[in-house]
PDB file of N, CA, C and O in Angstrom:
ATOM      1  N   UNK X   1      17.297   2.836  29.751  1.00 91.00           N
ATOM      2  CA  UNK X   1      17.333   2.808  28.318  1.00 91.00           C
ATOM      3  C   UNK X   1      17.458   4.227  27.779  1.00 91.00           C
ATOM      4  O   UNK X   1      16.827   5.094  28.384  1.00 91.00           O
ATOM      5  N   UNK X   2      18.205   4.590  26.695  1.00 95.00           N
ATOM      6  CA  UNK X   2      18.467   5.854  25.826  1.00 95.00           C
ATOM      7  C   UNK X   2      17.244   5.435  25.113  1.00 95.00           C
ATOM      8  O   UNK X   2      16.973   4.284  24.772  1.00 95.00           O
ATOM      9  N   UNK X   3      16.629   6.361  24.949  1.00 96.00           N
ATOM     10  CA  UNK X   3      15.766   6.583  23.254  1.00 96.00           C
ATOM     11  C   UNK X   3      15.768   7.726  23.007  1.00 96.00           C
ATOM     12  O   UNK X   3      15.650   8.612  23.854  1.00 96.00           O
ATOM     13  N   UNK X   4      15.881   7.867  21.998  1.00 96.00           N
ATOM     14  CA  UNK X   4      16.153   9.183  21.333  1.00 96.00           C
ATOM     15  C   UNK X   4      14.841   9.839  19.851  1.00 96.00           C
ATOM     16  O   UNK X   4      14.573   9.350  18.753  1.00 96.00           O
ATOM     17  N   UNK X   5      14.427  10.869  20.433  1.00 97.00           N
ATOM     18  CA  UNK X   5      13.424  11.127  19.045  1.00 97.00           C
ATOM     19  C   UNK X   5      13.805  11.875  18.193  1.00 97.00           C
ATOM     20  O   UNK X   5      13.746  13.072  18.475  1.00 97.00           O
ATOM     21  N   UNK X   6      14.163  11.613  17.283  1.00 96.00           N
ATOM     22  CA  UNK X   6      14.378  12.269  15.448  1.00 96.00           C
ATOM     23  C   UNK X   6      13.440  12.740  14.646  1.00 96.00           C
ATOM     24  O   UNK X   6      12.655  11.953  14.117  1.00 96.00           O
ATOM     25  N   UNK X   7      13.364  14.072  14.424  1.00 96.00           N
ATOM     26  CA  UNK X   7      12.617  14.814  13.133  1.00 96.00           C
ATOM     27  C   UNK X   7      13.208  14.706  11.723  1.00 96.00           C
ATOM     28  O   UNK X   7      13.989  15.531  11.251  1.00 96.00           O
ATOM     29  N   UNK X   8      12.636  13.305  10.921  1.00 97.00           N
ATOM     30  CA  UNK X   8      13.494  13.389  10.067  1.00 97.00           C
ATOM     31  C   UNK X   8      13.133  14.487   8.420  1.00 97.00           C
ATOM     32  O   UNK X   8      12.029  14.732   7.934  1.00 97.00           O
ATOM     33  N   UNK X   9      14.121  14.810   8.061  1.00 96.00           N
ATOM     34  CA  UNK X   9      14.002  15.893   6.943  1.00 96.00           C
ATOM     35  C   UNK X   9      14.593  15.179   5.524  1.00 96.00           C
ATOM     36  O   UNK X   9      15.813  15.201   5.359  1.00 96.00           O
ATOM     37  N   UNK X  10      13.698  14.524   4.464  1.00 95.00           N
ATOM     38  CA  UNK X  10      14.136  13.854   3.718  1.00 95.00           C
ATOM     39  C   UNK X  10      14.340  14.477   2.267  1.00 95.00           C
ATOM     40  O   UNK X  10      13.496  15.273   1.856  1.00 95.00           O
ATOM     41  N   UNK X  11      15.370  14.158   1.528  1.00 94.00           N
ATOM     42  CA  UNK X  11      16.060  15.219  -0.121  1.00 94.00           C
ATOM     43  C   UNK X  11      15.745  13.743  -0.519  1.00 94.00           C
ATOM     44  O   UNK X  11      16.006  12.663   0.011  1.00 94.00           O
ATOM     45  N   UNK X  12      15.118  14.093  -1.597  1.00 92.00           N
ATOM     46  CA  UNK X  12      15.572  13.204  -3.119  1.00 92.00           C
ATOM     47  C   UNK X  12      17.202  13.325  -3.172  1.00 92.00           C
ATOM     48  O   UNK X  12      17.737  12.222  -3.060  1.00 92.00           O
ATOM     49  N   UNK X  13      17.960  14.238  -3.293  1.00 95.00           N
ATOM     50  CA  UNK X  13      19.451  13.443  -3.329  1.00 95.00           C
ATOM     51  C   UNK X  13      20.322  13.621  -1.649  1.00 95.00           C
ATOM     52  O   UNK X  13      19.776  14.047  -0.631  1.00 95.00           O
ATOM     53  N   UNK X  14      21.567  13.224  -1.752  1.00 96.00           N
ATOM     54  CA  UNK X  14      22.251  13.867  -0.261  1.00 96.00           C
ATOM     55  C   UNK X  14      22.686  15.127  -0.259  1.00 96.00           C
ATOM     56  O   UNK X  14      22.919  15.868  -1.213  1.00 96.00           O
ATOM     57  N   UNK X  15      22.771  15.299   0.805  1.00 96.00           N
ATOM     58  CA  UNK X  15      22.468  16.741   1.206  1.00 96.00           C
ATOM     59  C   UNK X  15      24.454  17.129   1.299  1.00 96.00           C
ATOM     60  O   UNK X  15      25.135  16.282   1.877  1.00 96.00           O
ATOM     61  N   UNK X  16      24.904  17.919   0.928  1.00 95.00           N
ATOM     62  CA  UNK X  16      26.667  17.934   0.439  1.00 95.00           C
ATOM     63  C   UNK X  16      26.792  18.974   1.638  1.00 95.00           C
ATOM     64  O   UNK X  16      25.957  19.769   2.069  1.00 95.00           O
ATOM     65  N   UNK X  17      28.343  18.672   2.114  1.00 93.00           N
ATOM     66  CA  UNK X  17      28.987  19.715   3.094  1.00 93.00           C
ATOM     67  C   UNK X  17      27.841  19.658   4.811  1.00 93.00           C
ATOM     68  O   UNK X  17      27.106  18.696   5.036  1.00 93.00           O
ATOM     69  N   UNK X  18      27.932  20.600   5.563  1.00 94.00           N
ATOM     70  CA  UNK X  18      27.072  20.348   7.011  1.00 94.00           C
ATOM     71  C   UNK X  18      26.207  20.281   6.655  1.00 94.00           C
ATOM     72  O   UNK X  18      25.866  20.749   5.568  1.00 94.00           O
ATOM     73  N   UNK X  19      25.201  19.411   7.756  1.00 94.00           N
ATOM     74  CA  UNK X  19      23.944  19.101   7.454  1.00 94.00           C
ATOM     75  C   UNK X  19      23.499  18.896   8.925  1.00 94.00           C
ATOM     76  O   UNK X  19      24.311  18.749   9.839  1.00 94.00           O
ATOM     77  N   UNK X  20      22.467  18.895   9.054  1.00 95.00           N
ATOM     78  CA  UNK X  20      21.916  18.380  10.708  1.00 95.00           C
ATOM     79  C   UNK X  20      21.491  17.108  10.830  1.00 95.00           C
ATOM     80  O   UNK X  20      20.692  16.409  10.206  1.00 95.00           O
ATOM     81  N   UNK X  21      22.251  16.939  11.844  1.00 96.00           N
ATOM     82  CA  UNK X  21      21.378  15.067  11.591  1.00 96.00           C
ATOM     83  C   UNK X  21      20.073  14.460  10.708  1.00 96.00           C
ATOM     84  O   UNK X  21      19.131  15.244  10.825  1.00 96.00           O
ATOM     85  N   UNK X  22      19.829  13.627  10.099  1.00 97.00           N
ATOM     86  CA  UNK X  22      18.476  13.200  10.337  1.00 97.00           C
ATOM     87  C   UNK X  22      17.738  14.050   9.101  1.00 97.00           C
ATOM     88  O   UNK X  22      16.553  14.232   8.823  1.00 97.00           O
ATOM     89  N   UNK X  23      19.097  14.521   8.439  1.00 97.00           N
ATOM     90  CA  UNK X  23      18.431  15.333   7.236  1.00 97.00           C
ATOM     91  C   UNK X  23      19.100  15.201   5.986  1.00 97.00           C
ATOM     92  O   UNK X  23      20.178  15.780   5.852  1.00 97.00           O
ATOM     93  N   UNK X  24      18.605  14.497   5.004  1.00 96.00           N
ATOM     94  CA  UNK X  24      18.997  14.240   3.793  1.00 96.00           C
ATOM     95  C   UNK X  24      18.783  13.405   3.050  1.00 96.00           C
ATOM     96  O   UNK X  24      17.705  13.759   2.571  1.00 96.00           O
ATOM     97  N   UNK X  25      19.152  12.167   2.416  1.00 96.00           N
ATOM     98  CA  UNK X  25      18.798  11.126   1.804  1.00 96.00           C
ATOM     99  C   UNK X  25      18.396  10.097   2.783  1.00 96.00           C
ATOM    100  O   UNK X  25      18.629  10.065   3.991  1.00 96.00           O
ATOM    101  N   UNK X  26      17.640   9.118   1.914  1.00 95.00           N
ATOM    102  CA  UNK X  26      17.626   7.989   3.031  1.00 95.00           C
ATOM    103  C   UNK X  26      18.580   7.290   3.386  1.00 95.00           C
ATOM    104  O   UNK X  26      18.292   6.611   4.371  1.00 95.00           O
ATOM    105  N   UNK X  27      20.112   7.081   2.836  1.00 94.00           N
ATOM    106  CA  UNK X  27      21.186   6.783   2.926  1.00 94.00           C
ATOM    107  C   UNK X  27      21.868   7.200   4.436  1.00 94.00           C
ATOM    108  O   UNK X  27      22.307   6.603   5.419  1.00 94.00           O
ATOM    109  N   UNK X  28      21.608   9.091   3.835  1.00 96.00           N
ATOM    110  CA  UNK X  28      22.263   9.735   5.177  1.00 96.00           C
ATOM    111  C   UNK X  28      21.529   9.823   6.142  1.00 96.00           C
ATOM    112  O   UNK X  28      22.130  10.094   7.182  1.00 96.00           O
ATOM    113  N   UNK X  29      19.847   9.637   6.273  1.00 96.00           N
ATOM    114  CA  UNK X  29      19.569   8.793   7.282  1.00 96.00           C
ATOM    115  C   UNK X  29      19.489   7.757   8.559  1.00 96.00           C
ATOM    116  O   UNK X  29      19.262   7.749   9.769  1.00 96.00           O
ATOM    117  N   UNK X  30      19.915   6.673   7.187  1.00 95.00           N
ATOM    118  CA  UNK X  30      20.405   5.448   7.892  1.00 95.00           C
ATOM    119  C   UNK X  30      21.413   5.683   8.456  1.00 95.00           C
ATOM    120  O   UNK X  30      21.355   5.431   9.660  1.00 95.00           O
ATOM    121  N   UNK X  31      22.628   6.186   7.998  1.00 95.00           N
ATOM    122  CA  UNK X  31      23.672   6.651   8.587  1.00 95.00           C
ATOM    123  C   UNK X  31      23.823   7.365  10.205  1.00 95.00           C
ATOM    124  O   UNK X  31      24.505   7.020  11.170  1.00 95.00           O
ATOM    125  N   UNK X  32      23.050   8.282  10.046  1.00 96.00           N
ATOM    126  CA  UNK X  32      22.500   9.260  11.352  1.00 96.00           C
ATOM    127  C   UNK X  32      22.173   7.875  12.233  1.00 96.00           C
ATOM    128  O   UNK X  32      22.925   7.544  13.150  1.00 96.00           O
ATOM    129  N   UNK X  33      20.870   7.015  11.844  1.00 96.00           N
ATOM    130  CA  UNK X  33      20.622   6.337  12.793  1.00 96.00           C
ATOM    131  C   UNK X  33      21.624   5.447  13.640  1.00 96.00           C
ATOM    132  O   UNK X  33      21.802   5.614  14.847  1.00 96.00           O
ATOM    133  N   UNK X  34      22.357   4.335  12.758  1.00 93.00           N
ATOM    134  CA  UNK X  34      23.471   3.805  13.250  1.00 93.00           C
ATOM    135  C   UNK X  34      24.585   4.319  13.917  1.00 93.00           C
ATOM    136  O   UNK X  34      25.327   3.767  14.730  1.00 93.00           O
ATOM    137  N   UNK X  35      24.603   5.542  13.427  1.00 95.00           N
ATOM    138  CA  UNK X  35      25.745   5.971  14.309  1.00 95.00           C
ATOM    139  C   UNK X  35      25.354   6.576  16.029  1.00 95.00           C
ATOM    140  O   UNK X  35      26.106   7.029  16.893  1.00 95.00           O
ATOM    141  N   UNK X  36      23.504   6.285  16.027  1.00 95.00           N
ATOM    142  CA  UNK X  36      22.524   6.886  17.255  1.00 95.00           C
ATOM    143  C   UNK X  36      23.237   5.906  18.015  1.00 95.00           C
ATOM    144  O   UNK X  36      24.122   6.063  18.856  1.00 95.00           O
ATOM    145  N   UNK X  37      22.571   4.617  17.468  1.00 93.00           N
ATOM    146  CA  UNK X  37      22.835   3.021  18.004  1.00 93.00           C
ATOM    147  C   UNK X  37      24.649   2.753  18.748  1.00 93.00           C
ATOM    148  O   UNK X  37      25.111   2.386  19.828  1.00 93.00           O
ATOM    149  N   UNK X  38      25.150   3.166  17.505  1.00 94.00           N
ATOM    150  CA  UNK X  38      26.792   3.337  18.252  1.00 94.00           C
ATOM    151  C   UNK X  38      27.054   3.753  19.226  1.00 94.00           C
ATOM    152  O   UNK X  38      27.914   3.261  19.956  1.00 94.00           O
ATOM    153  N   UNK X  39      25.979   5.378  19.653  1.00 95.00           N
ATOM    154  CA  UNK X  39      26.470   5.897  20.781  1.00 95.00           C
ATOM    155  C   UNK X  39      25.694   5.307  22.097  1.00 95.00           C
ATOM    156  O   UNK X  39      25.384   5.987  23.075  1.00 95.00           O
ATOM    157  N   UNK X  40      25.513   4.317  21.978  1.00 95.00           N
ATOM    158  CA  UNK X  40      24.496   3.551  23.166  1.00 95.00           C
ATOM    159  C   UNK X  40      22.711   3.559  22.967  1.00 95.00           C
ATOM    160  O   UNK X  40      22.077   3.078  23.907  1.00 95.00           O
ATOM    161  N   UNK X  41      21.933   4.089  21.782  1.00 94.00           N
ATOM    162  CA  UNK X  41      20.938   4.632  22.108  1.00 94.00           C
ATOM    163  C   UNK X  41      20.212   2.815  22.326  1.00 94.00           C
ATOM    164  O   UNK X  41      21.056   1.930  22.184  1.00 94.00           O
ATOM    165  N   UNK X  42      18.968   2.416  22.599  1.00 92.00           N
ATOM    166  CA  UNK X  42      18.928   1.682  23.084  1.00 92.00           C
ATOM    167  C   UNK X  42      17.212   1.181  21.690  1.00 92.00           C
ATOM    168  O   UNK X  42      16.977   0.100  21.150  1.00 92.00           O
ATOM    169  N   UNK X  43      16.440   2.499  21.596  1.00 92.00           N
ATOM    170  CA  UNK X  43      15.438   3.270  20.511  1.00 92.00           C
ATOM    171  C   UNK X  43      15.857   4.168  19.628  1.00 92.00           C
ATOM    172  O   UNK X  43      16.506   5.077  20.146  1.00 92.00           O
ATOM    173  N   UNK X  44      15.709   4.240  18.413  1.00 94.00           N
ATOM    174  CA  UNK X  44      15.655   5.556  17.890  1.00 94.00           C
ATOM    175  C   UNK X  44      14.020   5.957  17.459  1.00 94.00           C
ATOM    176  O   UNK X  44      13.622   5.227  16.551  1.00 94.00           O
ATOM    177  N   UNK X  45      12.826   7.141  18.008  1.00 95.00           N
ATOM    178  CA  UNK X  45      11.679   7.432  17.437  1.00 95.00           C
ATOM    179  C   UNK X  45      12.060   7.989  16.485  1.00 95.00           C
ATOM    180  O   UNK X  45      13.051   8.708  16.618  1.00 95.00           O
ATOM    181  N   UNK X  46      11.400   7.865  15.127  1.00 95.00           N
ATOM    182  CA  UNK X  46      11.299   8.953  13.997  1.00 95.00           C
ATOM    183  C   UNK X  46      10.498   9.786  13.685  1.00 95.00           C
ATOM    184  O   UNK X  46       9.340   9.595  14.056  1.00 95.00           O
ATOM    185  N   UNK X  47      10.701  10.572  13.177  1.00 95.00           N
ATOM    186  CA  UNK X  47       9.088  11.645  12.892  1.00 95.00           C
ATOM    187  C   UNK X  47       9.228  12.143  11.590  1.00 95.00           C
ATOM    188  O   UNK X  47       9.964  13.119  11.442  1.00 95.00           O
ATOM    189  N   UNK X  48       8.649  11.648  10.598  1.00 95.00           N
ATOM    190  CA  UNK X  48       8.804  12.549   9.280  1.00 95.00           C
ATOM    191  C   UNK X  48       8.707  14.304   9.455  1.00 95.00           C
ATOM    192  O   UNK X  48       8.162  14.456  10.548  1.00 95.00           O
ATOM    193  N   UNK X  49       8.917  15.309   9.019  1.00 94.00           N
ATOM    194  CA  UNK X  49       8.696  16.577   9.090  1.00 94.00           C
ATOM    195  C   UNK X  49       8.564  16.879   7.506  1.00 94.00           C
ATOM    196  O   UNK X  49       9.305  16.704   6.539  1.00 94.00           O
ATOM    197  N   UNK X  50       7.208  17.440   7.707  1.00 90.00           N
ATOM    198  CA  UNK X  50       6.599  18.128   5.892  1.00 90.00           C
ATOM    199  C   UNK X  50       5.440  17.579   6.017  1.00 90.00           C
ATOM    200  O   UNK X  50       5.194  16.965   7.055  1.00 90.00           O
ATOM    201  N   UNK X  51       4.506  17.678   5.020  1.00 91.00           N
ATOM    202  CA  UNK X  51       3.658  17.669   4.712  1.00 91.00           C
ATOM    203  C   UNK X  51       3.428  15.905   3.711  1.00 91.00           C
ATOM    204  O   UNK X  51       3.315  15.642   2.514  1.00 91.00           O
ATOM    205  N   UNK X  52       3.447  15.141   4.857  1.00 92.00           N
ATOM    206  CA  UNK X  52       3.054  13.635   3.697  1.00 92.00           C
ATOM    207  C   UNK X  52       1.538  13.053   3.735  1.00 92.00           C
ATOM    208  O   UNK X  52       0.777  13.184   4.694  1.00 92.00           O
ATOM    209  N   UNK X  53       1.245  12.397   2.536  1.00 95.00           N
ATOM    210  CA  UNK X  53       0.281  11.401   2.830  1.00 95.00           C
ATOM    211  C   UNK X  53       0.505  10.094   3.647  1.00 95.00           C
ATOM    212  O   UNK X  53       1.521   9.800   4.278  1.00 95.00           O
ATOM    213  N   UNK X  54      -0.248   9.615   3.560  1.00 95.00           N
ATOM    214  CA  UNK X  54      -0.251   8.530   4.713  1.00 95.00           C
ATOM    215  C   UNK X  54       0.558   7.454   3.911  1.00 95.00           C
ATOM    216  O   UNK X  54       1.528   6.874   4.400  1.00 95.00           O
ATOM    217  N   UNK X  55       0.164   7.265   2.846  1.00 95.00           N
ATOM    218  CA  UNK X  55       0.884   6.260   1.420  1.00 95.00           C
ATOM    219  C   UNK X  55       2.760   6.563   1.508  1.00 95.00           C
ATOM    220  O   UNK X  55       3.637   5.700   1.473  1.00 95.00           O
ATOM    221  N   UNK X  56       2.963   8.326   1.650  1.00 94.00           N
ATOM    222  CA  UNK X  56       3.708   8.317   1.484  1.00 94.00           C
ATOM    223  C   UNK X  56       5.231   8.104   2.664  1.00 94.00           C
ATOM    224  O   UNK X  56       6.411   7.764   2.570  1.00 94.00           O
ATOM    225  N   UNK X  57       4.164   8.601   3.834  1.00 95.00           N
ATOM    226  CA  UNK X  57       4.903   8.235   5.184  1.00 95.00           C
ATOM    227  C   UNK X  57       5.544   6.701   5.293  1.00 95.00           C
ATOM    228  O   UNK X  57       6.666   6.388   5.692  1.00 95.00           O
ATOM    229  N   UNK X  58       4.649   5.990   4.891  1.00 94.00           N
ATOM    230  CA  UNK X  58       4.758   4.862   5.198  1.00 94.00           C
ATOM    231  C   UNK X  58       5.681   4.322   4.445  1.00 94.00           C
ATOM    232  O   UNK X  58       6.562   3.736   5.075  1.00 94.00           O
ATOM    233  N   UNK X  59       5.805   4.326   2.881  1.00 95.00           N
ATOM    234  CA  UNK X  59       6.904   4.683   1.991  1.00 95.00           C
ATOM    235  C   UNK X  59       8.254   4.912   2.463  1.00 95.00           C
ATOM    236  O   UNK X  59       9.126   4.044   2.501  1.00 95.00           O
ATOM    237  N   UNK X  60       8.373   6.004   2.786  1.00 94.00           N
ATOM    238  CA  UNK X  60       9.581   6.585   3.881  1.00 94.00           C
ATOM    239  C   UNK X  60      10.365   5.856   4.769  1.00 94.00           C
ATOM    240  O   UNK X  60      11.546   5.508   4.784  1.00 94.00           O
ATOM    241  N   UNK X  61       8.966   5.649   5.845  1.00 94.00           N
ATOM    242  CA  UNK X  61       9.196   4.466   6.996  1.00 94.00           C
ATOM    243  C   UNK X  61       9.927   3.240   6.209  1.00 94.00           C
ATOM    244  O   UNK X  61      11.129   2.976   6.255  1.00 94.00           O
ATOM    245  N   UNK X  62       9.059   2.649   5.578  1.00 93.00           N
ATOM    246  CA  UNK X  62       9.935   1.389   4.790  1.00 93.00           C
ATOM    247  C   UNK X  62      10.981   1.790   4.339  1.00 93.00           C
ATOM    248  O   UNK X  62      11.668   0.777   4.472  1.00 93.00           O
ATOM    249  N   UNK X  63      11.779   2.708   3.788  1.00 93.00           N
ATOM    250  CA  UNK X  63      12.721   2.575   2.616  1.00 93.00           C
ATOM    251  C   UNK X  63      13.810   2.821   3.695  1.00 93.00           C
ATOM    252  O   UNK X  63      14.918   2.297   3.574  1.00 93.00           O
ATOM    253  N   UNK X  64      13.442   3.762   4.942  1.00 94.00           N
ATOM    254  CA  UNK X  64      14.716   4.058   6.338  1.00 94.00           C
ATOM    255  C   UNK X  64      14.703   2.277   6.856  1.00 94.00           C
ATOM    256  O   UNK X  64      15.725   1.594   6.802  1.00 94.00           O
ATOM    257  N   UNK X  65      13.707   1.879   7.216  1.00 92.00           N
ATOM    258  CA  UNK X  65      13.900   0.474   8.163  1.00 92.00           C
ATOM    259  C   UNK X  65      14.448  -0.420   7.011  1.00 92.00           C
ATOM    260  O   UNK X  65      15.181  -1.309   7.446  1.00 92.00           O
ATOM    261  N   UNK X  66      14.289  -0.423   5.657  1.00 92.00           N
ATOM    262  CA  UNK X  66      15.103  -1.632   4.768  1.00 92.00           C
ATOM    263  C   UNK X  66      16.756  -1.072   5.023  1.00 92.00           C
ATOM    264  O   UNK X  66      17.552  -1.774   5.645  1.00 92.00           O
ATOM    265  N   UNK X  67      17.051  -0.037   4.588  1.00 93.00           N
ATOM    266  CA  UNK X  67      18.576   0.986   4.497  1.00 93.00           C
ATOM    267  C   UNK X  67      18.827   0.464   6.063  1.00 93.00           C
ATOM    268  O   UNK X  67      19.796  -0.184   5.667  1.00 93.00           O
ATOM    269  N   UNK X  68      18.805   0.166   7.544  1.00 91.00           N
ATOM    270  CA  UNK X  68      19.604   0.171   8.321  1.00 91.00           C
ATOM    271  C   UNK X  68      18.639  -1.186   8.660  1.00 91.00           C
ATOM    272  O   UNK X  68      18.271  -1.186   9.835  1.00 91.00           O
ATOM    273  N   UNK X  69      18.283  -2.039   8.072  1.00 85.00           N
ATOM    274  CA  UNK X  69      17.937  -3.798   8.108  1.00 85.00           C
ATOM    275  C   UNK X  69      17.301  -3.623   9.500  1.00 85.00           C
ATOM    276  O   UNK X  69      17.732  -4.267  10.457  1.00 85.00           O
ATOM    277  N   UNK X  70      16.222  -2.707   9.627  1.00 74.00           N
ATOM    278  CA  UNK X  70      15.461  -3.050  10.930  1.00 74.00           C
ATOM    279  C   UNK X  70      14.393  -4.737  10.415  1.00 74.00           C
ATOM    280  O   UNK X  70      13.812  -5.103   9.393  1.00 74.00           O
ATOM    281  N   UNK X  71      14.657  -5.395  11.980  1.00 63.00           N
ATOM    282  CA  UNK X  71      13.885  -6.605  11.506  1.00 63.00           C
ATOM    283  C   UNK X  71      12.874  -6.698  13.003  1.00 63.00           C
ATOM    284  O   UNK X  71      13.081  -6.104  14.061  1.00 63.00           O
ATOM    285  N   UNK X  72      11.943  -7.483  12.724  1.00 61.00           N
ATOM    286  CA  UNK X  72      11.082  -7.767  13.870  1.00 61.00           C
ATOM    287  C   UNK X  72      11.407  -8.760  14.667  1.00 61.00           C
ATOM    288  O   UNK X  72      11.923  -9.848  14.411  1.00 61.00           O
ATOM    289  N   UNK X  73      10.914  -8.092  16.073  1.00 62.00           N
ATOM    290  CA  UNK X  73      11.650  -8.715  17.144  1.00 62.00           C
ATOM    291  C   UNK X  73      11.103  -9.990  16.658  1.00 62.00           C
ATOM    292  O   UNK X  73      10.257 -10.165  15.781  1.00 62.00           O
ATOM    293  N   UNK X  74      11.783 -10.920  17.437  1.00 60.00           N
ATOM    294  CA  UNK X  74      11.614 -12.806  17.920  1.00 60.00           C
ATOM    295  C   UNK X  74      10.876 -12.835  19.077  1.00 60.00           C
ATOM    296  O   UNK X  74      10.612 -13.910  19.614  1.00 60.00           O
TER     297      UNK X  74
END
């Protein structure tokens, strides 16, 4: 199995011109991730990077797993 771990770096808007993966809106996020999945990954781990509350991590977490329709296994 590929799994792959991501430091993600999140903007209130997208981030314009180069950017490093895994850094910008939650849009360009999701984006980063799916295109992980494309290249065979099998996991993607995430890791917020900054300074969050726990309210707000979790926030985060939800708004990336709704944007690329993560669902729970069967």
């Amino acid at each position: 199995h590929l799994v792959v771990r991501a430091n993600v770096v999140l903007t209130a808007a997208p981030v314009d011109g180069a950017r490093s993966s895994y850094t910008g809106s939650i849009d360009q996020v999701a984006d980063d991730i799916e295109a992980t999945r494309r290249a065979g990954a099998h996991e993607v781990i995430l890791g917020l990077r900054g300074d969050h509350s726990l309210n707000e991590a979790l926030e985060h977490y939800a708004r990336i797993a709704e944007a690329v329709e993560v669902t729970a296994p069967a």
